[in-house]
Amino acid sequence: MLFFPRDFGSPYVRSAISREDKAKELSAVGLTFLSDLKLSGDENLWCRKFESGPLDDPENFIIPEAAYQWTQRNMECSLQRPTLNFKDGNLVSINGKKLPLIEAKVPDVCEGLATAIIMDAQRHLEVANLESKARY
């Protein structure tokens, strides 16, 4: 156990109100775009994650193709050259967009398209700019 000083994850995990009842209440006040969602999602600098709905069934764990936004198949895209900004050895923004690196997360399906590339780029920069003792 890591003995974190507080609970992590969603404050609604222990909610007595079912997801279906929450969806009905949202629809009743005109928020159907929220009540129609089958998955909950969140994103940060490293990944986009989604949970709930069809992912709650461990016997029939099927991820709907529509859940993926960053790694869709057959989407047309142009070659892009991202700008990575580091501060004190930590990635702080991509293309000038700052996002928090660390947030309280729960285990879910994550779409981390560029994480390995970013980490590899940082290692290359370290090798090119730091003495070997400073890298570890």
PDB file of C-alpha atoms in Angstrom:
ATOM      1  CA  MET A   1       0.000   0.000   0.000  1.00  0.00           C
ATOM      2  CA  LEU A   2       1.192   3.493  -0.792  1.00  0.00           C
ATOM      3  CA  PHE A   3      -0.849   5.096   2.004  1.00  0.00           C
ATOM      4  CA  PHE A   4      -2.002   8.174   0.135  1.00  0.00           C
ATOM      5  CA  PRO A   5      -3.333  10.830   2.527  1.00  0.00           C
ATOM      6  CA  ARG A   6      -6.740  10.914   0.820  1.00  0.00           C
ATOM      7  CA  ASP A   7      -8.999   9.007  -1.560  1.00  0.00           C
ATOM      8  CA  PHE A   8      -8.298   9.262  -5.268  1.00  0.00           C
ATOM      9  CA  GLY A   9     -10.646   8.919  -8.191  1.00  0.00           C
ATOM     10  CA  SER A  10     -14.197  10.035  -8.707  1.00  0.00           C
ATOM     11  CA  PRO A  11     -16.142  11.407  -5.739  1.00  0.00           C
ATOM     12  CA  TYR A  12     -19.205   9.732  -7.262  1.00  0.00           C
ATOM     13  CA  VAL A  13     -17.932   6.147  -7.106  1.00  0.00           C
ATOM     14  CA  ARG A  14     -19.921   5.499  -3.937  1.00  0.00           C
ATOM     15  CA  SER A  15     -22.945   7.497  -5.097  1.00  0.00           C
ATOM     16  CA  ALA A  16     -26.323   6.002  -4.228  1.00  0.00           C
ATOM     17  CA  ILE A  17     -27.795   7.473  -7.422  1.00  0.00           C
ATOM     18  CA  SER A  18     -27.546   5.153 -10.431  1.00  0.00           C
ATOM     19  CA  ARG A  19     -26.040   6.273 -13.731  1.00  0.00           C
ATOM     20  CA  GLU A  20     -29.443   5.782 -15.365  1.00  0.00           C
ATOM     21  CA  ASP A  21     -31.151   8.061 -12.815  1.00  0.00           C
ATOM     22  CA  LYS A  22     -28.469  10.708 -13.316  1.00  0.00           C
ATOM     23  CA  ALA A  23     -29.044  10.523 -17.092  1.00  0.00           C
ATOM     24  CA  LYS A  24     -32.813  10.960 -16.618  1.00  0.00           C
ATOM     25  CA  GLU A  25     -32.282  14.031 -14.425  1.00  0.00           C
ATOM     26  CA  LEU A  26     -29.866  15.563 -16.945  1.00  0.00           C
ATOM     27  CA  SER A  27     -32.334  14.946 -19.778  1.00  0.00           C
ATOM     28  CA  ALA A  28     -35.159  16.506 -17.764  1.00  0.00           C
ATOM     29  CA  VAL A  29     -33.286  19.825 -17.635  1.00  0.00           C
ATOM     30  CA  GLY A  30     -32.270  19.752 -21.305  1.00  0.00           C
ATOM     31  CA  LEU A  31     -28.754  18.354 -20.947  1.00  0.00           C
ATOM     32  CA  THR A  32     -29.275  15.430 -23.291  1.00  0.00           C
ATOM     33  CA  PHE A  33     -25.780  15.768 -24.732  1.00  0.00           C
ATOM     34  CA  LEU A  34     -24.546  14.658 -21.298  1.00  0.00           C
ATOM     35  CA  SER A  35     -27.250  12.112 -20.559  1.00  0.00           C
ATOM     36  CA  ASP A  36     -26.713  10.326 -23.895  1.00  0.00           C
ATOM     37  CA  LEU A  37     -23.059   9.622 -23.167  1.00  0.00           C
ATOM     38  CA  LYS A  38     -22.286   5.944 -22.798  1.00  0.00           C
ATOM     39  CA  LEU A  39     -18.726   6.566 -21.601  1.00  0.00           C
ATOM     40  CA  SER A  40     -17.194   9.051 -19.206  1.00  0.00           C
ATOM     41  CA  GLY A  41     -13.965  10.657 -20.361  1.00  0.00           C
ATOM     42  CA  ASP A  42     -11.089  12.835 -19.283  1.00  0.00           C
ATOM     43  CA  GLU A  43      -7.816  13.913 -20.816  1.00  0.00           C
ATOM     44  CA  ASN A  44      -4.533  15.429 -19.771  1.00  0.00           C
ATOM     45  CA  LEU A  45      -1.174  16.043 -21.382  1.00  0.00           C
ATOM     46  CA  TRP A  46      -0.304  12.336 -21.429  1.00  0.00           C
ATOM     47  CA  CYS A  47      -3.462  10.515 -22.302  1.00  0.00           C
ATOM     48  CA  ARG A  48      -7.179  10.493 -22.903  1.00  0.00           C
ATOM     49  CA  LYS A  49      -9.120   8.025 -20.787  1.00  0.00           C
ATOM     50  CA  PHE A  50     -12.638   6.727 -20.767  1.00  0.00           C
ATOM     51  CA  GLU A  51     -14.677   4.530 -18.450  1.00  0.00           C
ATOM     52  CA  SER A  52     -18.164   3.262 -17.547  1.00  0.00           C
ATOM     53  CA  GLY A  53     -20.939   2.023 -19.801  1.00  0.00           C
ATOM     54  CA  PRO A  54     -19.867  -1.013 -21.845  1.00  0.00           C
ATOM     55  CA  LEU A  55     -16.463  -1.008 -20.131  1.00  0.00           C
ATOM     56  CA  ASP A  56     -18.050  -1.988 -16.810  1.00  0.00           C
ATOM     57  CA  ASP A  57     -18.730  -5.538 -18.031  1.00  0.00           C
ATOM     58  CA  PRO A  58     -15.525  -7.592 -17.597  1.00  0.00           C
ATOM     59  CA  GLU A  59     -17.118 -10.572 -19.383  1.00  0.00           C
ATOM     60  CA  ASN A  60     -17.857  -8.604 -22.550  1.00  0.00           C
ATOM     61  CA  PHE A  61     -15.153  -5.949 -22.541  1.00  0.00           C
ATOM     62  CA  ILE A  62     -15.640  -4.281 -25.926  1.00  0.00           C
ATOM     63  CA  ILE A  63     -14.380  -0.774 -26.541  1.00  0.00           C
ATOM     64  CA  PRO A  64     -16.587   1.054 -29.053  1.00  0.00           C
ATOM     65  CA  GLU A  65     -14.570   2.435 -31.987  1.00  0.00           C
ATOM     66  CA  ALA A  66     -16.338   5.787 -31.508  1.00  0.00           C
ATOM     67  CA  ALA A  67     -14.658   6.115 -28.095  1.00  0.00           C
ATOM     68  CA  TYR A  68     -11.307   6.820 -29.734  1.00  0.00           C
ATOM     69  CA  GLN A  69     -10.730  10.422 -30.755  1.00  0.00           C
ATOM     70  CA  TRP A  70      -6.937  10.673 -30.941  1.00  0.00           C
ATOM     71  CA  THR A  71      -6.265   7.382 -32.723  1.00  0.00           C
ATOM     72  CA  GLN A  72      -9.174   6.888 -35.104  1.00  0.00           C
ATOM     73  CA  ARG A  73      -8.635   4.532 -38.001  1.00  0.00           C
ATOM     74  CA  ASN A  74      -8.662   5.802 -41.566  1.00  0.00           C
ATOM     75  CA  MET A  75      -8.758   9.456 -40.593  1.00  0.00           C
ATOM     76  CA  GLU A  76      -6.982  11.797 -42.928  1.00  0.00           C
ATOM     77  CA  CYS A  77      -4.303  13.829 -41.250  1.00  0.00           C
ATOM     78  CA  SER A  78      -1.332  15.839 -42.314  1.00  0.00           C
ATOM     79  CA  LEU A  79       2.213  15.514 -41.056  1.00  0.00           C
ATOM     80  CA  GLN A  80       2.687  17.725 -38.025  1.00  0.00           C
ATOM     81  CA  ARG A  81       5.812  18.759 -36.164  1.00  0.00           C
ATOM     82  CA  PRO A  82       4.900  19.349 -32.505  1.00  0.00           C
ATOM     83  CA  THR A  83       6.797  21.725 -30.246  1.00  0.00           C
ATOM     84  CA  LEU A  84       7.607  20.226 -26.847  1.00  0.00           C
ATOM     85  CA  ASN A  85       8.451  22.559 -23.971  1.00  0.00           C
ATOM     86  CA  PHE A  86      10.329  21.303 -20.921  1.00  0.00           C
ATOM     87  CA  LYS A  87      10.977  22.968 -17.557  1.00  0.00           C
ATOM     88  CA  ASP A  88      13.453  21.444 -15.106  1.00  0.00           C
ATOM     89  CA  GLY A  89      13.445  18.267 -17.194  1.00  0.00           C
ATOM     90  CA  ASN A  90       9.664  17.919 -17.133  1.00  0.00           C
ATOM     91  CA  LEU A  91       7.390  18.247 -20.133  1.00  0.00           C
ATOM     92  CA  VAL A  92       5.109  21.232 -19.452  1.00  0.00           C
ATOM     93  CA  SER A  93       3.359  21.912 -22.764  1.00  0.00           C
ATOM     94  CA  ILE A  94       2.827  20.718 -26.314  1.00  0.00           C
ATOM     95  CA  ASN A  95       2.476  23.334 -29.052  1.00  0.00           C
ATOM     96  CA  GLY A  96       2.236  25.965 -26.320  1.00  0.00           C
ATOM     97  CA  LYS A  97      -0.775  24.290 -24.679  1.00  0.00           C
ATOM     98  CA  LYS A  98      -0.136  23.817 -20.966  1.00  0.00           C
ATOM     99  CA  LEU A  99      -1.892  20.972 -19.223  1.00  0.00           C
ATOM    100  CA  PRO A 100      -1.283  19.449 -15.808  1.00  0.00           C
ATOM    101  CA  LEU A 101       0.986  16.421 -15.843  1.00  0.00           C
ATOM    102  CA  ILE A 102      -0.402  14.803 -12.730  1.00  0.00           C
ATOM    103  CA  GLU A 103      -4.008  14.489 -11.728  1.00  0.00           C
ATOM    104  CA  ALA A 104      -5.806  11.974  -9.565  1.00  0.00           C
ATOM    105  CA  LYS A 105      -6.703   9.140 -11.924  1.00  0.00           C
ATOM    106  CA  VAL A 106      -8.342   5.754 -11.624  1.00  0.00           C
ATOM    107  CA  PRO A 107      -7.427   2.735 -13.777  1.00  0.00           C
ATOM    108  CA  ASP A 108      -9.343   2.954 -17.046  1.00  0.00           C
ATOM    109  CA  VAL A 109      -8.857   2.479 -20.751  1.00  0.00           C
ATOM    110  CA  CYS A 110      -6.299   5.074 -21.819  1.00  0.00           C
ATOM    111  CA  GLU A 111      -5.447   6.367 -25.244  1.00  0.00           C
ATOM    112  CA  GLY A 112      -1.820   7.545 -24.940  1.00  0.00           C
ATOM    113  CA  LEU A 113      -0.855   7.989 -28.542  1.00  0.00           C
ATOM    114  CA  ALA A 114       2.276  10.135 -28.155  1.00  0.00           C
ATOM    115  CA  THR A 115       3.504   9.327 -24.662  1.00  0.00           C
ATOM    116  CA  ALA A 116       6.236   6.911 -25.783  1.00  0.00           C
ATOM    117  CA  ILE A 117       7.405   9.319 -28.483  1.00  0.00           C
ATOM    118  CA  ILE A 118       7.567  12.228 -26.031  1.00  0.00           C
ATOM    119  CA  MET A 119       9.489  10.180 -23.464  1.00  0.00           C
ATOM    120  CA  ASP A 120      11.909   8.994 -26.155  1.00  0.00           C
ATOM    121  CA  ALA A 121      12.407  12.580 -27.372  1.00  0.00           C
ATOM    122  CA  GLN A 122      13.249  13.666 -23.841  1.00  0.00           C
ATOM    123  CA  ARG A 123      15.807  10.856 -23.518  1.00  0.00           C
ATOM    124  CA  HIS A 124      17.435  11.930 -26.792  1.00  0.00           C
ATOM    125  CA  LEU A 125      17.644  15.518 -25.547  1.00  0.00           C
ATOM    126  CA  GLU A 126      19.177  14.350 -22.276  1.00  0.00           C
ATOM    127  CA  VAL A 127      21.784  12.230 -24.078  1.00  0.00           C
ATOM    128  CA  ALA A 128      22.678  15.141 -26.344  1.00  0.00           C
ATOM    129  CA  ASN A 129      22.893  17.738 -23.580  1.00  0.00           C
ATOM    130  CA  LEU A 130      23.782  16.117 -20.260  1.00  0.00           C
ATOM    131  CA  GLU A 131      26.779  14.240 -18.934  1.00  0.00           C
ATOM    132  CA  SER A 132      25.982  10.596 -18.259  1.00  0.00           C
ATOM    133  CA  LYS A 133      26.080  11.044 -14.453  1.00  0.00           C
ATOM    134  CA  ALA A 134      23.490  13.839 -14.631  1.00  0.00           C
ATOM    135  CA  ARG A 135      20.995  11.683 -16.545  1.00  0.00           C
ATOM    136  CA  TYR A 136      20.373   9.189 -13.755  1.00  0.00           C
TER     137      TYR A 136
END
